[in-house]
Amino acid sequence: MTSARICLRRSVGAAVVSLLAVLTGCRGRTAPPSEQVRALAAQMAPGRFEGAGRAYALPYRLFVPRGYQASRAYPLVLYLHGASGSGDDGVAHLSSDVAALVSERVQALSAAFVLAPQCPRDDEWVNRHDRPPFANYLQANVPESDASKMTFEVLERVRARYNVDPSRLYVTGPSMGGSGTWDFITRHPGVFAAAVPVTGVNDPSRAPVIAGLPIWAFHGSRDAISSAANTRAMVEALRRLGSPVRFTEFEAVGHDSWTHAYANLELYRWLFAQRGRVDPRR
């Protein structure tokens, strides 16, 4: 599929960015959660995972599908937040992206669990601790972060408690979460049925392990924090392998491409239609 390049009116983008700012705040904020964030948090069960030998506990929020029935298997969307959501309060990471995932219009397409872990400020989904502008990297030189390891442990805990469809596990995230999405699927191939990385960085040399995975990637053409060239490099590597990867590059959009990606209802129709092979070892 040819990459889509979409031009959006700045006024619309500005309005959505304002909403995102209200919902997420900025790194290191001390203000109490907004009314919107409190309302979103009330829809999601809080949790903290304290793994053996870990330096910290990992907070997370779990949305359980409305009218959940244990006799029915449901898909699960793992959402990895961007850097502004880092912390340990269990709410700073509840962005407008999460609000979209649990909204009635998206849940009406397919009732689904939404798992949103919160990475602490001194860790990252990808253990690089780099500064912008961010560039692609070699995964072999970067050990898996504790936040990543603990997230997979939380995922297994949720799957043990609820009837989660193992063939419909999805992962997505913006910015730091987009990098985490690429890292998760290349470090743990076979776990997810589809992935939606939004901006972020990756390791194109790892393309062979995800060549068969349904992926819809998004990036802004004017992203000065993480150049769209980072995503283009992976997309090109995947397409050389015959991958059906989809790529939408928003014209005249900077780093906040997530505000446009997650507003696209077609994204969720595509996502919920994806089904993976179930590995009997998992």
Short mmCIF file of C-alpha atoms in Angstrom, two decimals:
data_model
loop_
_atom_site.label_atom_id
_atom_site.label_comp_id
_atom_site.label_asym_id
_atom_site.label_seq_id
_atom_site.Cartn_x
_atom_site.Cartn_y
_atom_site.Cartn_z
CA MET A 1 0.00 0.00 0.00
CA THR A 2 1.27 3.45 -0.91
CA SER A 3 2.06 5.71 2.02
CA ALA A 4 -0.70 8.21 2.71
CA ARG A 5 0.28 11.85 3.10
CA ILE A 6 -2.54 13.85 4.66
CA CYS A 7 -2.81 17.63 4.97
CA LEU A 8 -4.84 18.81 7.95
CA ARG A 9 -6.12 22.26 8.88
CA ARG A 10 -4.04 23.76 11.66
CA SER A 11 -7.11 25.08 13.47
CA VAL A 12 -8.43 21.56 13.98
CA GLY A 13 -5.03 20.33 15.10
CA ALA A 14 -4.71 23.19 17.58
CA ALA A 15 -8.05 22.39 19.15
CA VAL A 16 -7.14 18.75 19.62
CA VAL A 17 -3.72 19.67 20.98
CA SER A 18 -5.42 21.89 23.55
CA LEU A 19 -7.58 18.98 24.67
CA LEU A 20 -4.52 16.76 24.95
CA ALA A 21 -2.80 19.37 27.10
CA VAL A 22 -5.77 19.49 29.43
CA LEU A 23 -5.87 15.72 29.78
CA THR A 24 -2.21 14.88 30.07
CA GLY A 25 -0.43 17.92 31.46
CA CYS A 26 3.36 18.08 31.18
CA ARG A 27 6.26 16.16 32.60
CA GLY A 28 6.83 16.96 36.26
CA ARG A 29 3.50 18.65 36.85
CA THR A 30 2.29 19.05 40.41
CA ALA A 31 -1.26 20.26 39.71
CA PRO A 32 -4.07 17.86 40.67
CA PRO A 33 -5.71 15.83 37.89
CA SER A 34 -8.26 17.71 35.82
CA GLU A 35 -11.95 16.87 35.94
CA GLN A 36 -11.60 15.09 32.57
CA VAL A 37 -8.74 12.92 33.83
CA ARG A 38 -10.60 12.06 37.03
CA ALA A 39 -13.64 11.05 34.99
CA LEU A 40 -11.46 8.86 32.77
CA ALA A 41 -9.67 7.32 35.76
CA ALA A 42 -13.04 6.44 37.29
CA GLN A 43 -13.72 4.21 34.29
CA MET A 44 -10.48 2.27 34.71
CA ALA A 45 -9.47 0.01 37.58
CA PRO A 46 -6.16 1.05 39.21
CA GLY A 47 -3.35 -1.40 39.87
CA ARG A 48 0.31 -1.52 40.91
CA PHE A 49 2.65 -4.32 39.97
CA GLU A 50 5.57 -5.04 42.27
CA GLY A 51 7.75 -7.59 40.54
CA ALA A 52 10.38 -9.53 42.45
CA GLY A 53 13.71 -7.75 42.44
CA ARG A 54 12.35 -4.64 40.71
CA ALA A 55 13.46 -1.17 41.80
CA TYR A 56 9.94 0.24 41.66
CA ALA A 57 6.27 -0.67 41.38
CA LEU A 58 4.58 -0.13 38.02
CA PRO A 59 1.21 1.65 38.22
CA TYR A 60 -1.38 0.80 35.60
CA ARG A 61 -5.01 1.35 34.71
CA LEU A 62 -7.29 -1.29 33.21
CA PHE A 63 -10.51 -0.64 31.36
CA VAL A 64 -12.82 -3.66 31.52
CA PRO A 65 -15.36 -3.79 28.66
CA ARG A 66 -18.81 -2.59 29.62
CA GLY A 67 -21.05 -5.58 30.31
CA TYR A 68 -18.05 -7.92 30.48
CA GLN A 69 -19.01 -11.62 30.43
CA ALA A 70 -16.43 -14.20 31.47
CA SER A 71 -17.82 -16.67 28.91
CA ARG A 72 -16.79 -14.40 26.05
CA ALA A 73 -13.23 -13.63 24.87
CA TYR A 74 -12.39 -9.96 24.33
CA PRO A 75 -9.54 -8.21 22.53
CA LEU A 76 -7.06 -6.14 24.53
CA VAL A 77 -5.31 -2.92 23.53
CA LEU A 78 -2.04 -2.17 25.30
CA TYR A 79 -1.47 1.59 25.34
CA LEU A 80 2.04 2.95 25.95
CA HIS A 81 2.01 6.64 26.87
CA GLY A 82 4.46 9.34 25.81
CA ALA A 83 7.02 11.01 28.09
CA SER A 84 4.54 13.57 29.46
CA GLY A 85 2.63 10.73 31.13
CA SER A 86 5.61 9.36 33.07
CA GLY A 87 5.33 9.20 36.85
CA ASP A 88 3.81 7.09 39.59
CA ASP A 89 0.46 8.77 40.33
CA GLY A 90 -1.57 6.39 38.17
CA VAL A 91 -3.34 9.20 36.31
CA ALA A 92 -0.85 11.47 34.45
CA HIS A 93 -0.70 8.98 31.57
CA LEU A 94 -4.46 8.98 31.00
CA SER A 95 -4.46 11.08 27.85
CA SER A 96 -7.08 11.87 25.23
CA ASP A 97 -5.73 8.83 23.37
CA VAL A 98 -6.85 6.59 26.21
CA ALA A 99 -10.16 8.46 26.34
CA ALA A 100 -10.65 7.63 22.66
CA LEU A 101 -9.89 3.94 23.21
CA VAL A 102 -12.50 3.58 25.99
CA SER A 103 -15.06 5.86 24.33
CA GLU A 104 -18.45 4.47 23.40
CA ARG A 105 -17.87 5.10 19.68
CA VAL A 106 -14.69 2.98 19.64
CA GLN A 107 -15.98 0.34 22.05
CA ALA A 108 -19.09 0.03 19.86
CA LEU A 109 -16.85 -1.30 17.09
CA SER A 110 -15.54 -4.05 19.37
CA ALA A 111 -15.77 -4.17 23.15
CA ALA A 112 -12.17 -4.40 24.31
CA PHE A 113 -9.91 -4.22 27.35
CA VAL A 114 -7.56 -1.25 27.46
CA LEU A 115 -4.40 -1.69 29.53
CA ALA A 116 -2.44 1.49 30.25
CA PRO A 117 0.74 1.04 32.33
CA GLN A 118 2.60 4.11 33.62
CA CYS A 119 6.35 4.29 33.14
CA PRO A 120 8.29 6.01 35.96
CA ARG A 121 10.23 9.19 35.17
CA ASP A 122 13.63 7.51 35.60
CA ASP A 123 12.87 4.71 33.13
CA GLU A 124 11.59 4.47 29.55
CA TRP A 125 9.78 1.91 27.41
CA VAL A 126 13.05 1.72 25.43
CA ASN A 127 16.07 1.90 27.70
CA ARG A 128 17.97 4.67 25.86
CA HIS A 129 17.64 7.87 27.94
CA ASP A 130 18.45 9.92 24.87
CA ARG A 131 17.63 13.55 24.08
CA PRO A 132 15.87 15.01 21.03
CA PRO A 133 16.09 15.00 18.15
CA PHE A 134 15.74 11.24 18.49
CA ALA A 135 17.22 8.85 15.93
CA ASN A 136 16.87 5.15 15.19
CA TYR A 137 19.07 2.70 17.08
CA LEU A 138 20.38 -0.85 17.19
CA GLN A 139 18.20 -2.91 19.50
CA ALA A 140 21.06 -5.35 20.13
CA ASN A 141 22.89 -2.55 21.95
CA VAL A 142 19.93 -1.64 24.18
CA PRO A 143 18.90 -3.98 27.04
CA GLU A 144 15.17 -4.37 27.62
CA SER A 145 13.97 -1.83 30.19
CA ASP A 146 12.38 -2.78 33.50
CA ALA A 147 9.26 -0.88 32.43
CA SER A 148 9.00 -3.13 29.38
CA LYS A 149 9.57 -6.34 31.33
CA MET A 150 7.05 -5.38 34.01
CA THR A 151 4.46 -4.40 31.41
CA PHE A 152 4.56 -7.89 29.96
CA GLU A 153 4.18 -9.32 33.46
CA VAL A 154 1.13 -7.11 34.03
CA LEU A 155 -0.27 -8.24 30.69
CA GLU A 156 0.04 -11.87 31.77
CA ARG A 157 -1.64 -11.05 35.07
CA VAL A 158 -4.60 -9.50 33.25
CA ARG A 159 -4.84 -12.44 30.86
CA ALA A 160 -4.87 -14.85 33.82
CA ARG A 161 -7.75 -13.02 35.48
CA TYR A 162 -9.96 -12.16 32.51
CA ASN A 163 -11.06 -13.86 29.32
CA VAL A 164 -8.75 -12.09 26.87
CA ASP A 165 -8.65 -13.32 23.29
CA PRO A 166 -4.99 -14.33 22.73
CA SER A 167 -5.40 -13.83 18.99
CA ARG A 168 -6.46 -10.19 19.41
CA LEU A 169 -3.76 -8.51 21.49
CA TYR A 170 -2.85 -5.08 20.11
CA VAL A 171 -0.23 -2.50 21.07
CA THR A 172 -0.06 1.21 20.35
CA GLY A 173 1.45 4.41 21.68
CA PRO A 174 2.67 7.90 20.71
CA SER A 175 6.16 9.40 20.88
CA MET A 176 8.01 7.49 23.64
CA GLY A 177 5.10 5.05 23.42
CA GLY A 178 5.55 4.80 19.65
CA SER A 179 9.18 3.86 20.22
CA GLY A 180 7.99 1.38 22.83
CA THR A 181 5.51 -0.10 20.36
CA TRP A 182 8.23 -0.75 17.78
CA ASP A 183 10.52 -2.14 20.49
CA PHE A 184 7.85 -4.41 22.01
CA ILE A 185 6.86 -6.03 18.72
CA THR A 186 10.46 -6.61 17.58
CA ARG A 187 11.64 -7.80 20.99
CA HIS A 188 8.59 -10.04 21.54
CA PRO A 189 7.46 -11.22 18.10
CA GLY A 190 4.37 -13.37 18.05
CA VAL A 191 2.65 -11.75 21.04
CA PHE A 192 0.60 -9.09 19.27
CA ALA A 193 -1.88 -9.40 16.41
CA ALA A 194 -1.32 -5.81 15.23
CA ALA A 195 0.56 -2.66 16.16
CA VAL A 196 0.01 1.08 15.77
CA PRO A 197 3.24 3.04 16.42
CA VAL A 198 2.76 6.81 16.33
CA THR A 199 6.01 8.77 15.81
CA GLY A 200 8.99 7.47 17.80
CA VAL A 201 12.11 5.58 16.78
CA ASN A 202 12.94 1.97 15.90
CA ASP A 203 15.56 -0.46 14.63
CA PRO A 204 15.00 -1.15 10.89
CA SER A 205 17.41 -4.10 11.04
CA ARG A 206 14.74 -5.92 13.07
CA ALA A 207 12.19 -5.69 10.25
CA PRO A 208 12.44 -9.40 9.36
CA VAL A 209 10.93 -10.50 12.69
CA ILE A 210 7.76 -8.41 12.13
CA ALA A 211 7.40 -8.58 8.35
CA GLY A 212 4.17 -10.55 8.65
CA LEU A 213 2.62 -8.42 11.39
CA PRO A 214 -0.21 -5.98 10.50
CA ILE A 215 1.16 -2.51 11.29
CA TRP A 216 -0.29 0.95 10.72
CA ALA A 217 2.33 3.59 11.47
CA PHE A 218 1.77 7.35 11.75
CA HIS A 219 4.14 10.31 11.72
CA GLY A 220 4.07 14.06 11.13
CA SER A 221 6.12 15.38 8.20
CA ARG A 222 7.41 18.30 10.29
CA ASP A 223 8.27 16.37 13.43
CA ALA A 224 11.39 18.01 14.85
CA ILE A 225 11.52 15.76 17.94
CA SER A 226 11.61 12.48 16.06
CA SER A 227 12.00 12.88 12.31
CA ALA A 228 9.52 11.13 10.03
CA ALA A 229 12.62 9.64 8.40
CA ASN A 230 12.80 7.29 11.40
CA THR A 231 9.47 5.69 10.54
CA ARG A 232 10.11 5.84 6.80
CA ALA A 233 13.28 3.78 7.29
CA MET A 234 11.38 0.97 9.01
CA VAL A 235 8.49 1.10 6.55
CA GLU A 236 10.89 0.84 3.62
CA ALA A 237 12.70 -2.09 5.28
CA LEU A 238 9.39 -3.86 5.84
CA ARG A 239 8.15 -3.28 2.31
CA ARG A 240 11.34 -4.73 0.86
CA LEU A 241 10.32 -7.91 2.69
CA GLY A 242 6.79 -7.84 1.25
CA SER A 243 5.12 -6.55 4.41
CA PRO A 244 1.60 -5.09 4.08
CA VAL A 245 2.55 -2.28 6.50
CA ARG A 246 0.42 0.86 6.27
CA PHE A 247 1.98 4.29 6.75
CA THR A 248 0.21 7.63 7.11
CA GLU A 249 2.38 10.72 7.10
CA PHE A 250 0.50 13.89 8.03
CA GLU A 251 1.56 16.92 6.00
CA ALA A 252 2.48 20.08 7.94
CA VAL A 253 2.09 18.28 11.28
CA GLY A 254 4.82 18.24 13.91
CA HIS A 255 5.39 15.88 16.81
CA ASP A 256 1.72 15.79 17.85
CA SER A 257 0.63 13.39 15.09
CA TRP A 258 -1.15 11.29 17.71
CA THR A 259 -3.94 13.87 17.97
CA HIS A 260 -4.81 13.11 14.35
CA ALA A 261 -4.10 9.38 14.36
CA TYR A 262 -6.30 8.52 17.33
CA ALA A 263 -9.16 10.69 16.04
CA ASN A 264 -9.44 8.44 12.97
CA LEU A 265 -12.27 5.95 13.46
CA GLU A 266 -11.04 3.94 10.48
CA LEU A 267 -7.91 3.12 12.51
CA TYR A 268 -9.99 1.24 15.08
CA ARG A 269 -12.04 -0.57 12.43
CA TRP A 270 -8.78 -1.78 10.92
CA LEU A 271 -7.23 -2.65 14.29
CA PHE A 272 -10.09 -4.76 15.59
CA ALA A 273 -10.26 -6.68 12.32
CA GLN A 274 -6.73 -8.03 12.83
CA ARG A 275 -6.25 -11.51 14.27
CA GLY A 276 -2.99 -13.25 14.97
CA ARG A 277 -1.90 -16.84 15.32
CA VAL A 278 -2.11 -18.18 18.84
CA ASP A 279 1.19 -19.55 20.09
CA PRO A 280 0.32 -22.60 22.26
CA ARG A 281 3.44 -21.91 24.34
CA ARG A 282 2.04 -18.61 25.58
#
